[in-house]
Amino acid sequence: MAEDLLIVKNLKKYYPITGGVFGKEVGVVKAVDDVSFTVKRGETLGLVGESGCGKSTTGRSLMRLIEPTAGEVVFDGTNITSLKPEEMRKMRRDMQIVFQDPFASLNPRHNVEKILEEPLIVHGIGDAAERKQRVSEMLEVVGLSSYHAQRYPHQFSGGQRQRIGIARALMLNPKLIVADEPVSALDVSIQSQVLNLMQDLQKNLSLTYLFIAHDLSVVRHISDRVGVMYLGRIVELTTSEQLYQNPLHPYTKALLSAVPTPDPDAKRERIILQGDLPSPANPPSGCTFHTRCPHVTDECRSVRPQFRDVGSGHFVACHLYNA
Ligand code: ADP
Ligand code: MG
């Protein structure tokens, strides 16, 4: 068994921008622009970055919930990029997604039993009694009770609804969970409960997570490694510890400087980025961060820095580290 459960190579997702009465293509939004990373079995890879940097598009296009424009995705030893729809449907049993907003992603007209048994029906698993049994089991697994099966989404709190979203993702015993900001919509007091649940589930069910968040403090504790995205690209990727102790990319440093630290002596200098986030429809040349970078040089304006390993798996795309 290969060590990597997921290998993403040069993934791109471009959305055409159309205009005029004839709907001619007048440009493209580079939502994901050449992203590569791997996720080991049992690992949690965090993906962070500001809103609009391409995190959700990365998560969805690697599962082919939306079709990538280019790139290759190898999941559990199979190149899934070229699978036919029926083969892809079967493969998706093993790769599930948990969404940010559990209310929007749960059908309000269906009770929990119906919501949770749907994946089983779609994949033709079990008879009615077995499905009911599995629903009860999964409710217990996520910290709810079997009597909740007859209730509707609006009868739950936000945290409980996200537990239902997680239960639904687990119904088919997947290997990989793409968790797309699973706690961002929840009260801070509830966030850690759901994060703890996800960590327990990972241990008990040998799950692998791609954990998406816009907040560095949320991914820190749950992730083994973290990738930082900016304008459709990963600019830095390393272990959580390295990222927080020794961030290399100027963008990562700026993000971290905004995270409050519990230790007042370890006060970091707050780095305020110049300018606004550019549009992915018109990204800056060279290094896309150059318009906001305190260390910008001429090279940064014209040459795209390679995303390379600068030592023991610490990847960074920045000319400062091109020794
Ligand atoms: P994030 O999850 O990091 O907030 P997204 O992946 O949702 O970012 O979006 C990345 C970029 O792609 C954004 O600029 C967004 O506006 C654009 N985008 C996302 N979906 C579409 C779409 N269906 N059509 C056009 N542009 C899109
Ligand atoms: Mg998103």
PDB file of N, CA and C in Angstrom, residues 234-309:
ATOM      1  N   ILE A 234      -0.539  27.291  -3.914  1.00  0.00           N
ATOM      2  CA  ILE A 234       0.021  27.045  -2.584  1.00  0.00           C
ATOM      3  C   ILE A 234       1.380  27.730  -2.540  1.00  0.00           C
ATOM      4  N   VAL A 235       1.574  28.615  -1.574  1.00  0.00           N
ATOM      5  CA  VAL A 235       2.845  29.347  -1.503  1.00  0.00           C
ATOM      6  C   VAL A 235       3.812  28.732  -0.493  1.00  0.00           C
ATOM      7  N   GLU A 236       3.264  27.974   0.464  1.00  0.00           N
ATOM      8  CA  GLU A 236       4.134  27.327   1.450  1.00  0.00           C
ATOM      9  C   GLU A 236       3.430  26.100   1.993  1.00  0.00           C
ATOM     10  N   LEU A 237       4.207  25.036   2.250  1.00  0.00           N
ATOM     11  CA  LEU A 237       3.619  23.822   2.804  1.00  0.00           C
ATOM     12  C   LEU A 237       4.676  23.110   3.640  1.00  0.00           C
ATOM     13  N   THR A 238       4.325  22.850   4.897  1.00  0.00           N
ATOM     14  CA  THR A 238       5.260  22.141   5.770  1.00  0.00           C
ATOM     15  C   THR A 238       4.497  21.604   6.974  1.00  0.00           C
ATOM     16  N   THR A 239       5.211  21.021   7.931  1.00  0.00           N
ATOM     17  CA  THR A 239       4.536  20.533   9.133  1.00  0.00           C
ATOM     18  C   THR A 239       3.950  21.731   9.888  1.00  0.00           C
ATOM     19  N   SER A 240       2.907  21.476  10.672  1.00  0.00           N
ATOM     20  CA  SER A 240       2.297  22.551  11.464  1.00  0.00           C
ATOM     21  C   SER A 240       3.355  23.225  12.310  1.00  0.00           C
ATOM     22  N   GLU A 241       4.190  22.408  12.950  1.00  0.00           N
ATOM     23  CA  GLU A 241       5.187  22.952  13.853  1.00  0.00           C
ATOM     24  C   GLU A 241       6.133  23.906  13.118  1.00  0.00           C
ATOM     25  N   GLN A 242       6.664  23.432  11.979  1.00  0.00           N
ATOM     26  CA  GLN A 242       7.566  24.272  11.192  1.00  0.00           C
ATOM     27  C   GLN A 242       6.879  25.562  10.756  1.00  0.00           C
ATOM     28  N   LEU A 243       5.638  25.427  10.309  1.00  0.00           N
ATOM     29  CA  LEU A 243       4.944  26.600   9.786  1.00  0.00           C
ATOM     30  C   LEU A 243       4.804  27.685  10.853  1.00  0.00           C
ATOM     31  N   TYR A 244       4.505  27.265  12.069  1.00  0.00           N
ATOM     32  CA  TYR A 244       4.294  28.254  13.128  1.00  0.00           C
ATOM     33  C   TYR A 244       5.607  28.719  13.752  1.00  0.00           C
ATOM     34  N   GLN A 245       6.600  27.814  13.798  1.00  0.00           N
ATOM     35  CA  GLN A 245       7.895  28.183  14.394  1.00  0.00           C
ATOM     36  C   GLN A 245       8.780  28.938  13.417  1.00  0.00           C
ATOM     37  N   ASN A 246       8.703  28.516  12.149  1.00  0.00           N
ATOM     38  CA  ASN A 246       9.675  29.020  11.189  1.00  0.00           C
ATOM     39  C   ASN A 246       9.027  29.264   9.824  1.00  0.00           C
ATOM     40  N   PRO A 247       8.050  30.177   9.781  1.00  0.00           N
ATOM     41  CA  PRO A 247       7.404  30.445   8.497  1.00  0.00           C
ATOM     42  C   PRO A 247       8.403  31.111   7.552  1.00  0.00           C
ATOM     43  N   LEU A 248       8.372  30.743   6.280  1.00  0.00           N
ATOM     44  CA  LEU A 248       9.343  31.290   5.335  1.00  0.00           C
ATOM     45  C   LEU A 248       8.710  32.325   4.409  1.00  0.00           C
ATOM     46  N   HIS A 249       7.542  32.013   3.869  1.00  0.00           N
ATOM     47  CA  HIS A 249       6.957  32.906   2.877  1.00  0.00           C
ATOM     48  C   HIS A 249       6.464  34.198   3.538  1.00  0.00           C
ATOM     49  N   PRO A 250       6.751  35.355   2.925  1.00  0.00           N
ATOM     50  CA  PRO A 250       6.293  36.622   3.510  1.00  0.00           C
ATOM     51  C   PRO A 250       4.776  36.663   3.735  1.00  0.00           C
ATOM     52  N   TYR A 251       4.027  35.966   2.895  1.00  0.00           N
ATOM     53  CA  TYR A 251       2.572  35.941   3.099  1.00  0.00           C
ATOM     54  C   TYR A 251       2.213  35.156   4.362  1.00  0.00           C
ATOM     55  N   THR A 252       2.855  34.003   4.556  1.00  0.00           N
ATOM     56  CA  THR A 252       2.614  33.217   5.773  1.00  0.00           C
ATOM     57  C   THR A 252       2.980  34.036   7.007  1.00  0.00           C
ATOM     58  N   LYS A 253       4.107  34.740   6.922  1.00  0.00           N
ATOM     59  CA  LYS A 253       4.539  35.559   8.067  1.00  0.00           C
ATOM     60  C   LYS A 253       3.490  36.614   8.397  1.00  0.00           C
ATOM     61  N   ALA A 254       2.916  37.218   7.358  1.00  0.00           N
ATOM     62  CA  ALA A 254       1.890  38.240   7.587  1.00  0.00           C
ATOM     63  C   ALA A 254       0.637  37.622   8.205  1.00  0.00           C
ATOM     64  N   LEU A 255       0.233  36.466   7.688  1.00  0.00           N
ATOM     65  CA  LEU A 255      -0.945  35.794   8.250  1.00  0.00           C
ATOM     66  C   LEU A 255      -0.732  35.455   9.719  1.00  0.00           C
ATOM     67  N   LEU A 256       0.448  34.915  10.014  1.00  0.00           N
ATOM     68  CA  LEU A 256       0.730  34.498  11.392  1.00  0.00           C
ATOM     69  C   LEU A 256       0.820  35.696  12.328  1.00  0.00           C
ATOM     70  N   SER A 257       1.287  36.808  11.814  1.00  0.00           N
ATOM     71  CA  SER A 257       1.447  37.978  12.682  1.00  0.00           C
ATOM     72  C   SER A 257       0.096  38.498  13.138  1.00  0.00           C
ATOM     73  N   ALA A 258      -0.955  38.105  12.432  1.00  0.00           N
ATOM     74  CA  ALA A 258      -2.300  38.560  12.790  1.00  0.00           C
ATOM     75  C   ALA A 258      -2.982  37.609  13.774  1.00  0.00           C
ATOM     76  N   VAL A 259      -2.376  36.421  14.000  1.00  0.00           N
ATOM     77  CA  VAL A 259      -2.974  35.454  14.927  1.00  0.00           C
ATOM     78  C   VAL A 259      -2.530  35.798  16.341  1.00  0.00           C
ATOM     79  N   PRO A 260      -3.484  36.013  17.244  1.00  0.00           N
ATOM     80  CA  PRO A 260      -3.093  36.330  18.617  1.00  0.00           C
ATOM     81  C   PRO A 260      -2.383  35.146  19.278  1.00  0.00           C
ATOM     82  N   THR A 261      -1.303  35.405  19.991  1.00  0.00           N
ATOM     83  CA  THR A 261      -0.623  34.313  20.687  1.00  0.00           C
ATOM     84  C   THR A 261      -0.969  34.378  22.166  1.00  0.00           C
ATOM     85  N   PRO A 262      -1.114  33.217  22.803  1.00  0.00           N
ATOM     86  CA  PRO A 262      -1.440  33.200  24.233  1.00  0.00           C
ATOM     87  C   PRO A 262      -0.261  33.678  25.089  1.00  0.00           C
ATOM     88  N   ASP A 263       0.945  33.603  24.542  1.00  0.00           N
ATOM     89  CA  ASP A 263       2.138  33.976  25.297  1.00  0.00           C
ATOM     90  C   ASP A 263       2.523  35.428  24.991  1.00  0.00           C
ATOM     91  N   PRO A 264       2.349  36.338  25.975  1.00  0.00           N
ATOM     92  CA  PRO A 264       2.596  37.756  25.692  1.00  0.00           C
ATOM     93  C   PRO A 264       4.074  38.052  25.390  1.00  0.00           C
ATOM     94  N   ASP A 265       4.995  37.200  25.894  1.00  0.00           N
ATOM     95  CA  ASP A 265       6.425  37.430  25.643  1.00  0.00           C
ATOM     96  C   ASP A 265       6.794  37.099  24.202  1.00  0.00           C
ATOM     97  N   ALA A 266       6.003  36.205  23.603  1.00  0.00           N
ATOM     98  CA  ALA A 266       6.308  35.773  22.237  1.00  0.00           C
ATOM     99  C   ALA A 266       5.617  36.690  21.232  1.00  0.00           C
ATOM    100  N   LYS A 267       5.415  37.923  21.642  1.00  0.00           N
ATOM    101  CA  LYS A 267       4.687  38.852  20.786  1.00  0.00           C
ATOM    102  C   LYS A 267       5.378  39.009  19.432  1.00  0.00           C
ATOM    103  N   ARG A 268       4.604  38.826  18.398  1.00  0.00           N
ATOM    104  CA  ARG A 268       5.176  38.985  17.068  1.00  0.00           C
ATOM    105  C   ARG A 268       4.894  40.396  16.582  1.00  0.00           C
ATOM    106  N   GLU A 269       5.758  40.868  15.723  1.00  0.00           N
ATOM    107  CA  GLU A 269       5.509  42.154  15.110  1.00  0.00           C
ATOM    108  C   GLU A 269       4.388  41.988  14.088  1.00  0.00           C
ATOM    109  N   ARG A 270       3.390  42.802  14.214  1.00  0.00           N
ATOM    110  CA  ARG A 270       2.254  42.708  13.308  1.00  0.00           C
ATOM    111  C   ARG A 270       2.655  43.233  11.934  1.00  0.00           C
ATOM    112  N   ILE A 271       2.484  42.394  10.912  1.00  0.00           N
ATOM    113  CA  ILE A 271       2.828  42.820   9.549  1.00  0.00           C
ATOM    114  C   ILE A 271       1.540  43.176   8.830  1.00  0.00           C
ATOM    115  N   ILE A 272       1.425  44.413   8.425  1.00  0.00           N
ATOM    116  CA  ILE A 272       0.232  44.836   7.697  1.00  0.00           C
ATOM    117  C   ILE A 272       0.555  44.775   6.204  1.00  0.00           C
ATOM    118  N   LEU A 273      -0.219  43.993   5.471  1.00  0.00           N
ATOM    119  CA  LEU A 273       0.043  43.881   4.036  1.00  0.00           C
ATOM    120  C   LEU A 273      -0.431  45.129   3.306  1.00  0.00           C
ATOM    121  N   GLN A 274       0.377  45.544   2.340  1.00  0.00           N
ATOM    122  CA  GLN A 274       0.006  46.693   1.518  1.00  0.00           C
ATOM    123  C   GLN A 274      -1.030  46.255   0.481  1.00  0.00           C
ATOM    124  N   GLY A 275      -1.908  47.176   0.123  1.00  0.00           N
ATOM    125  CA  GLY A 275      -2.791  46.942  -1.019  1.00  0.00           C
ATOM    126  C   GLY A 275      -3.874  45.910  -0.765  1.00  0.00           C
ATOM    127  N   ASP A 276      -4.729  45.734  -1.763  1.00  0.00           N
ATOM    128  CA  ASP A 276      -5.834  44.792  -1.662  1.00  0.00           C
ATOM    129  C   ASP A 276      -5.452  43.466  -2.289  1.00  0.00           C
ATOM    130  N   LEU A 277      -6.265  42.459  -1.971  1.00  0.00           N
ATOM    131  CA  LEU A 277      -6.092  41.159  -2.609  1.00  0.00           C
ATOM    132  C   LEU A 277      -6.427  41.316  -4.097  1.00  0.00           C
ATOM    133  N   PRO A 278      -5.476  41.003  -5.006  1.00  0.00           N
ATOM    134  CA  PRO A 278      -5.790  41.136  -6.436  1.00  0.00           C
ATOM    135  C   PRO A 278      -6.864  40.135  -6.865  1.00  0.00           C
ATOM    136  N   SER A 279      -7.444  40.376  -8.025  1.00  0.00           N
ATOM    137  CA  SER A 279      -8.478  39.477  -8.526  1.00  0.00           C
ATOM    138  C   SER A 279      -7.856  38.282  -9.237  1.00  0.00           C
ATOM    139  N   PRO A 280      -8.407  37.079  -9.017  1.00  0.00           N
ATOM    140  CA  PRO A 280      -7.885  35.911  -9.740  1.00  0.00           C
ATOM    141  C   PRO A 280      -8.202  35.975 -11.240  1.00  0.00           C
ATOM    142  N   ALA A 281      -9.025  36.955 -11.647  1.00  0.00           N
ATOM    143  CA  ALA A 281      -9.270  37.140 -13.078  1.00  0.00           C
ATOM    144  C   ALA A 281      -8.135  37.928 -13.714  1.00  0.00           C
ATOM    145  N   ASN A 282      -7.354  38.583 -12.880  1.00  0.00           N
ATOM    146  CA  ASN A 282      -6.273  39.411 -13.404  1.00  0.00           C
ATOM    147  C   ASN A 282      -5.096  39.361 -12.434  1.00  0.00           C
ATOM    148  N   PRO A 283      -4.524  38.156 -12.251  1.00  0.00           N
ATOM    149  CA  PRO A 283      -3.492  38.004 -11.228  1.00  0.00           C
ATOM    150  C   PRO A 283      -2.203  38.717 -11.636  1.00  0.00           C
ATOM    151  N   PRO A 284      -1.436  39.229 -10.655  1.00  0.00           N
ATOM    152  CA  PRO A 284      -0.164  39.886 -10.963  1.00  0.00           C
ATOM    153  C   PRO A 284       0.795  38.914 -11.658  1.00  0.00           C
ATOM    154  N   SER A 285       1.724  39.484 -12.455  1.00  0.00           N
ATOM    155  CA  SER A 285       2.720  38.661 -13.148  1.00  0.00           C
ATOM    156  C   SER A 285       3.740  38.126 -12.147  1.00  0.00           C
ATOM    157  N   GLY A 286       4.572  37.199 -12.612  1.00  0.00           N
ATOM    158  CA  GLY A 286       5.648  36.673 -11.776  1.00  0.00           C
ATOM    159  C   GLY A 286       5.103  36.017 -10.525  1.00  0.00           C
ATOM    160  N   CYS A 287       5.600  36.442  -9.377  1.00  0.00           N
ATOM    161  CA  CYS A 287       5.037  35.979  -8.113  1.00  0.00           C
ATOM    162  C   CYS A 287       3.764  36.764  -7.866  1.00  0.00           C
ATOM    163  N   THR A 288       2.633  36.062  -7.734  1.00  0.00           N
ATOM    164  CA  THR A 288       1.358  36.778  -7.606  1.00  0.00           C
ATOM    165  C   THR A 288       1.271  37.581  -6.306  1.00  0.00           C
ATOM    166  N   PHE A 289       2.187  37.319  -5.380  1.00  0.00           N
ATOM    167  CA  PHE A 289       2.176  38.066  -4.111  1.00  0.00           C
ATOM    168  C   PHE A 289       2.998  39.356  -4.206  1.00  0.00           C
ATOM    169  N   HIS A 290       3.657  39.587  -5.361  1.00  0.00           N
ATOM    170  CA  HIS A 290       4.649  40.672  -5.394  1.00  0.00           C
ATOM    171  C   HIS A 290       4.050  42.056  -5.139  1.00  0.00           C
ATOM    172  N   THR A 291       2.751  42.230  -5.468  1.00  0.00           N
ATOM    173  CA  THR A 291       2.134  43.552  -5.281  1.00  0.00           C
ATOM    174  C   THR A 291       1.972  43.913  -3.803  1.00  0.00           C
ATOM    175  N   ARG A 292       2.077  42.921  -2.930  1.00  0.00           N
ATOM    176  CA  ARG A 292       1.863  43.191  -1.504  1.00  0.00           C
ATOM    177  C   ARG A 292       3.066  42.826  -0.644  1.00  0.00           C
ATOM    178  N   CYS A 293       4.136  42.398  -1.296  1.00  0.00           N
ATOM    179  CA  CYS A 293       5.248  41.826  -0.542  1.00  0.00           C
ATOM    180  C   CYS A 293       6.242  42.899  -0.110  1.00  0.00           C
ATOM    181  N   PRO A 294       6.636  42.877   1.177  1.00  0.00           N
ATOM    182  CA  PRO A 294       7.620  43.865   1.647  1.00  0.00           C
ATOM    183  C   PRO A 294       9.033  43.626   1.084  1.00  0.00           C
ATOM    184  N   HIS A 295       9.274  42.449   0.482  1.00  0.00           N
ATOM    185  CA  HIS A 295      10.625  42.133  -0.010  1.00  0.00           C
ATOM    186  C   HIS A 295      10.710  42.095  -1.529  1.00  0.00           C
ATOM    187  N   VAL A 296       9.754  42.730  -2.202  1.00  0.00           N
ATOM    188  CA  VAL A 296       9.658  42.577  -3.662  1.00  0.00           C
ATOM    189  C   VAL A 296      10.920  43.076  -4.380  1.00  0.00           C
ATOM    190  N   THR A 297      11.332  42.303  -5.400  1.00  0.00           N
ATOM    191  CA  THR A 297      12.449  42.699  -6.271  1.00  0.00           C
ATOM    192  C   THR A 297      11.957  42.630  -7.727  1.00  0.00           C
ATOM    193  N   ASP A 298      12.795  43.049  -8.655  1.00  0.00           N
ATOM    194  CA  ASP A 298      12.414  42.990 -10.068  1.00  0.00           C
ATOM    195  C   ASP A 298      12.104  41.568 -10.504  1.00  0.00           C
ATOM    196  N   GLU A 299      12.906  40.638 -10.019  1.00  0.00           N
ATOM    197  CA  GLU A 299      12.702  39.231 -10.382  1.00  0.00           C
ATOM    198  C   GLU A 299      11.295  38.780 -10.006  1.00  0.00           C
ATOM    199  N   CYS A 300      10.798  39.218  -8.843  1.00  0.00           N
ATOM    200  CA  CYS A 300       9.475  38.808  -8.368  1.00  0.00           C
ATOM    201  C   CYS A 300       8.375  39.281  -9.320  1.00  0.00           C
ATOM    202  N   ARG A 301       8.610  40.430  -9.953  1.00  0.00           N
ATOM    203  CA  ARG A 301       7.588  40.990 -10.837  1.00  0.00           C
ATOM    204  C   ARG A 301       7.501  40.234 -12.152  1.00  0.00           C
ATOM    205  N   SER A 302       8.578  39.562 -12.538  1.00  0.00           N
ATOM    206  CA  SER A 302       8.571  38.941 -13.862  1.00  0.00           C
ATOM    207  C   SER A 302       8.647  37.420 -13.852  1.00  0.00           C
ATOM    208  N   VAL A 303       9.258  36.832 -12.829  1.00  0.00           N
ATOM    209  CA  VAL A 303       9.466  35.381 -12.849  1.00  0.00           C
ATOM    210  C   VAL A 303       8.637  34.712 -11.759  1.00  0.00           C
ATOM    211  N   ARG A 304       7.861  33.716 -12.144  1.00  0.00           N
ATOM    212  CA  ARG A 304       7.102  32.979 -11.152  1.00  0.00           C
ATOM    213  C   ARG A 304       8.051  32.088 -10.339  1.00  0.00           C
ATOM    214  N   PRO A 305       8.069  32.234  -9.020  1.00  0.00           N
ATOM    215  CA  PRO A 305       8.966  31.380  -8.227  1.00  0.00           C
ATOM    216  C   PRO A 305       8.472  29.937  -8.210  1.00  0.00           C
ATOM    217  N   GLN A 306       9.419  29.008  -8.288  1.00  0.00           N
ATOM    218  CA  GLN A 306       9.036  27.597  -8.227  1.00  0.00           C
ATOM    219  C   GLN A 306       8.632  27.217  -6.808  1.00  0.00           C
ATOM    220  N   PHE A 307       7.703  26.283  -6.719  1.00  0.00           N
ATOM    221  CA  PHE A 307       7.294  25.727  -5.429  1.00  0.00           C
ATOM    222  C   PHE A 307       8.252  24.587  -5.147  1.00  0.00           C
ATOM    223  N   ARG A 308       9.251  24.840  -4.272  1.00  0.00           N
ATOM    224  CA  ARG A 308      10.262  23.811  -4.108  1.00  0.00           C
ATOM    225  C   ARG A 308      10.578  23.511  -2.651  1.00  0.00           C
ATOM    226  N   ASP A 309      11.120  22.315  -2.452  1.00  0.00           N
ATOM    227  CA  ASP A 309      11.485  21.839  -1.122  1.00  0.00           C
ATOM    228  C   ASP A 309      12.805  22.493  -0.724  1.00  0.00           C
TER     229      ASP A 309
END
